Amino acid sequence: MRIRYSVAAGAAMVVAVAGVASAAPGDTTVTFSVSGGSLAISVPGPAGLGSGSPGSSVSGQLGSVTATDTRALLAAAWTASVTSTSFTTGGATSAETVPTSAISYWSGTASPTPTGVGTFTPGQATSSQAQTLDSSRTAYSLSAGTGNNTATWNPTLVVAIPAGAVNGIYTGTVTHSIS
């Protein structure tokens, strides 16, 4: 009887061990989305360049211009452009007008350092690269970008006052756009 009991206990043990099975793993699919925003440019308020006499020039920085790209693109790129109107006083006669060909712009380099991934390029990094605003010019650009990014620069405007300019306060508009 002892042998039988041992064999029966051993068989019960094999059945108990064989009965313990692990559960198959279960997978949970998880998703989330990254939402993209917009491409925008912010510009400074009014700027004054001081005063000068006919035949001289006036210049000054306009204030911070910031390009902000929150589109979260895999291949991000943008170009910020700048244009200007003529500057006029009084009745805007030829003696009361500074043409766009006498208005120069240079972006300078970004400060603080641009954020994000990509190649940020100033339109005119130094004063020797200043360009007249008689046509649209590139102020700053981004190429080979990924995700969100920003760049801020403080451009300088140089106005060559014509020798025949008359006394007055001259007003014009500098427009930055981005695409």
PDB file of N, CA, C and O in Angstrom, residues 120-146:
ATOM      1  N   PHE A 120      19.038  78.404 -39.887  1.00  0.00           N
ATOM      2  CA  PHE A 120      18.514  79.767 -39.841  1.00  0.00           C
ATOM      3  C   PHE A 120      19.498  80.675 -40.567  1.00  0.00           C
ATOM      4  O   PHE A 120      20.690  80.654 -40.292  1.00  0.00           O
ATOM      5  N   THR A 121      18.996  81.497 -41.492  1.00  0.00           N
ATOM      6  CA  THR A 121      19.871  82.329 -42.301  1.00  0.00           C
ATOM      7  C   THR A 121      19.369  83.765 -42.336  1.00  0.00           C
ATOM      8  O   THR A 121      18.244  84.018 -42.782  1.00  0.00           O
ATOM      9  N   PRO A 122      20.197  84.722 -41.880  1.00  0.00           N
ATOM     10  CA  PRO A 122      19.792  86.124 -41.986  1.00  0.00           C
ATOM     11  C   PRO A 122      19.827  86.574 -43.445  1.00  0.00           C
ATOM     12  O   PRO A 122      20.680  86.126 -44.215  1.00  0.00           O
ATOM     13  N   GLY A 123      18.922  87.454 -43.802  1.00  0.00           N
ATOM     14  CA  GLY A 123      18.925  88.004 -45.157  1.00  0.00           C
ATOM     15  C   GLY A 123      20.156  88.851 -45.402  1.00  0.00           C
ATOM     16  O   GLY A 123      20.761  88.812 -46.471  1.00  0.00           O
ATOM     17  N   GLN A 124      20.549  89.626 -44.395  1.00  0.00           N
ATOM     18  CA  GLN A 124      21.709  90.510 -44.465  1.00  0.00           C
ATOM     19  C   GLN A 124      22.349  90.506 -43.078  1.00  0.00           C
ATOM     20  O   GLN A 124      21.901  91.220 -42.191  1.00  0.00           O
ATOM     21  N   ALA A 125      23.350  89.697 -42.892  1.00  0.00           N
ATOM     22  CA  ALA A 125      23.945  89.511 -41.568  1.00  0.00           C
ATOM     23  C   ALA A 125      24.710  90.738 -41.075  1.00  0.00           C
ATOM     24  O   ALA A 125      24.780  91.000 -39.882  1.00  0.00           O
ATOM     25  N   THR A 126      25.287  91.519 -42.005  1.00  0.00           N
ATOM     26  CA  THR A 126      26.109  92.661 -41.609  1.00  0.00           C
ATOM     27  C   THR A 126      25.660  93.926 -42.346  1.00  0.00           C
ATOM     28  O   THR A 126      24.965  93.856 -43.365  1.00  0.00           O
ATOM     29  N   SER A 127      26.113  95.063 -41.851  1.00  0.00           N
ATOM     30  CA  SER A 127      25.742  96.340 -42.477  1.00  0.00           C
ATOM     31  C   SER A 127      26.243  96.437 -43.916  1.00  0.00           C
ATOM     32  O   SER A 127      25.614  97.083 -44.753  1.00  0.00           O
ATOM     33  N   SER A 128      27.344  95.776 -44.224  1.00  0.00           N
ATOM     34  CA  SER A 128      27.862  95.823 -45.594  1.00  0.00           C
ATOM     35  C   SER A 128      26.965  95.055 -46.572  1.00  0.00           C
ATOM     36  O   SER A 128      27.091  95.209 -47.778  1.00  0.00           O
ATOM     37  N   GLN A 129      26.052  94.252 -46.047  1.00  0.00           N
ATOM     38  CA  GLN A 129      25.126  93.498 -46.888  1.00  0.00           C
ATOM     39  C   GLN A 129      23.746  94.149 -46.973  1.00  0.00           C
ATOM     40  O   GLN A 129      22.817  93.568 -47.536  1.00  0.00           O
ATOM     41  N   ALA A 130      23.590  95.343 -46.408  1.00  0.00           N
ATOM     42  CA  ALA A 130      22.291  96.033 -46.421  1.00  0.00           C
ATOM     43  C   ALA A 130      21.758  96.124 -47.846  1.00  0.00           C
ATOM     44  O   ALA A 130      22.525  96.286 -48.804  1.00  0.00           O
ATOM     45  N   GLN A 131      20.437  96.012 -47.970  1.00  0.00           N
ATOM     46  CA  GLN A 131      19.792  96.066 -49.278  1.00  0.00           C
ATOM     47  C   GLN A 131      18.721  97.156 -49.286  1.00  0.00           C
ATOM     48  O   GLN A 131      18.017  97.346 -48.288  1.00  0.00           O
ATOM     49  N   THR A 132      18.572  97.819 -50.415  1.00  0.00           N
ATOM     50  CA  THR A 132      17.514  98.821 -50.523  1.00  0.00           C
ATOM     51  C   THR A 132      16.166  98.110 -50.563  1.00  0.00           C
ATOM     52  O   THR A 132      16.057  96.957 -50.992  1.00  0.00           O
ATOM     53  N   LEU A 133      15.154  98.822 -50.116  1.00  0.00           N
ATOM     54  CA  LEU A 133      13.817  98.241 -50.060  1.00  0.00           C
ATOM     55  C   LEU A 133      12.958  98.676 -51.241  1.00  0.00           C
ATOM     56  O   LEU A 133      11.748  98.818 -51.125  1.00  0.00           O
ATOM     57  N   ASP A 134      13.600  98.843 -52.396  1.00  0.00           N
ATOM     58  CA  ASP A 134      12.842  99.161 -53.602  1.00  0.00           C
ATOM     59  C   ASP A 134      12.160  97.922 -54.181  1.00  0.00           C
ATOM     60  O   ASP A 134      11.434  97.996 -55.161  1.00  0.00           O
ATOM     61  N   SER A 135      12.392  96.767 -53.566  1.00  0.00           N
ATOM     62  CA  SER A 135      11.654  95.534 -53.859  1.00  0.00           C
ATOM     63  C   SER A 135      11.650  94.695 -52.584  1.00  0.00           C
ATOM     64  O   SER A 135      12.383  94.984 -51.641  1.00  0.00           O
ATOM     65  N   SER A 136      10.838  93.660 -52.564  1.00  0.00           N
ATOM     66  CA  SER A 136      10.762  92.782 -51.396  1.00  0.00           C
ATOM     67  C   SER A 136      12.104  92.086 -51.189  1.00  0.00           C
ATOM     68  O   SER A 136      12.731  91.622 -52.145  1.00  0.00           O
ATOM     69  N   ARG A 137      12.548  92.022 -49.944  1.00  0.00           N
ATOM     70  CA  ARG A 137      13.829  91.376 -49.597  1.00  0.00           C
ATOM     71  C   ARG A 137      13.601  90.297 -48.553  1.00  0.00           C
ATOM     72  O   ARG A 137      12.670  90.374 -47.747  1.00  0.00           O
ATOM     73  N   THR A 138      14.489  89.312 -48.542  1.00  0.00           N
ATOM     74  CA  THR A 138      14.453  88.297 -47.492  1.00  0.00           C
ATOM     75  C   THR A 138      15.074  88.891 -46.240  1.00  0.00           C
ATOM     76  O   THR A 138      16.210  89.372 -46.272  1.00  0.00           O
ATOM     77  N   ALA A 139      14.321  88.858 -45.151  1.00  0.00           N
ATOM     78  CA  ALA A 139      14.829  89.339 -43.871  1.00  0.00           C
ATOM     79  C   ALA A 139      15.499  88.200 -43.105  1.00  0.00           C
ATOM     80  O   ALA A 139      16.575  88.368 -42.527  1.00  0.00           O
ATOM     81  N   TYR A 140      14.861  87.033 -43.097  1.00  0.00           N
ATOM     82  CA  TYR A 140      15.381  85.863 -42.392  1.00  0.00           C
ATOM     83  C   TYR A 140      14.732  84.637 -43.001  1.00  0.00           C
ATOM     84  O   TYR A 140      13.635  84.729 -43.560  1.00  0.00           O
ATOM     85  N   SER A 141      15.373  83.493 -42.871  1.00  0.00           N
ATOM     86  CA  SER A 141      14.760  82.273 -43.396  1.00  0.00           C
ATOM     87  C   SER A 141      15.187  81.061 -42.585  1.00  0.00           C
ATOM     88  O   SER A 141      16.186  81.092 -41.861  1.00  0.00           O
ATOM     89  N   LEU A 142      14.387  80.014 -42.725  1.00  0.00           N
ATOM     90  CA  LEU A 142      14.682  78.712 -42.126  1.00  0.00           C
ATOM     91  C   LEU A 142      14.587  77.672 -43.235  1.00  0.00           C
ATOM     92  O   LEU A 142      13.632  77.677 -44.017  1.00  0.00           O
ATOM     93  N   SER A 143      15.563  76.796 -43.298  1.00  0.00           N
ATOM     94  CA  SER A 143      15.509  75.658 -44.219  1.00  0.00           C
ATOM     95  C   SER A 143      15.904  74.408 -43.445  1.00  0.00           C
ATOM     96  O   SER A 143      16.527  74.494 -42.387  1.00  0.00           O
ATOM     97  N   ALA A 144      15.534  73.269 -43.979  1.00  0.00           N
ATOM     98  CA  ALA A 144      15.863  71.967 -43.382  1.00  0.00           C
ATOM     99  C   ALA A 144      15.451  71.881 -41.916  1.00  0.00           C
ATOM    100  O   ALA A 144      16.149  71.294 -41.101  1.00  0.00           O
ATOM    101  N   GLY A 145      14.311  72.457 -41.590  1.00  0.00           N
ATOM    102  CA  GLY A 145      13.829  72.448 -40.210  1.00  0.00           C
ATOM    103  C   GLY A 145      12.976  71.240 -39.911  1.00  0.00           C
ATOM    104  O   GLY A 145      12.468  70.569 -40.809  1.00  0.00           O
ATOM    105  N   THR A 146      12.820  70.977 -38.628  1.00  0.00           N
ATOM    106  CA  THR A 146      11.947  69.918 -38.143  1.00  0.00           C
ATOM    107  C   THR A 146      11.276  70.407 -36.877  1.00  0.00           C
ATOM    108  O   THR A 146      11.947  70.915 -35.977  1.00  0.00           O
TER     109      THR A 146
END
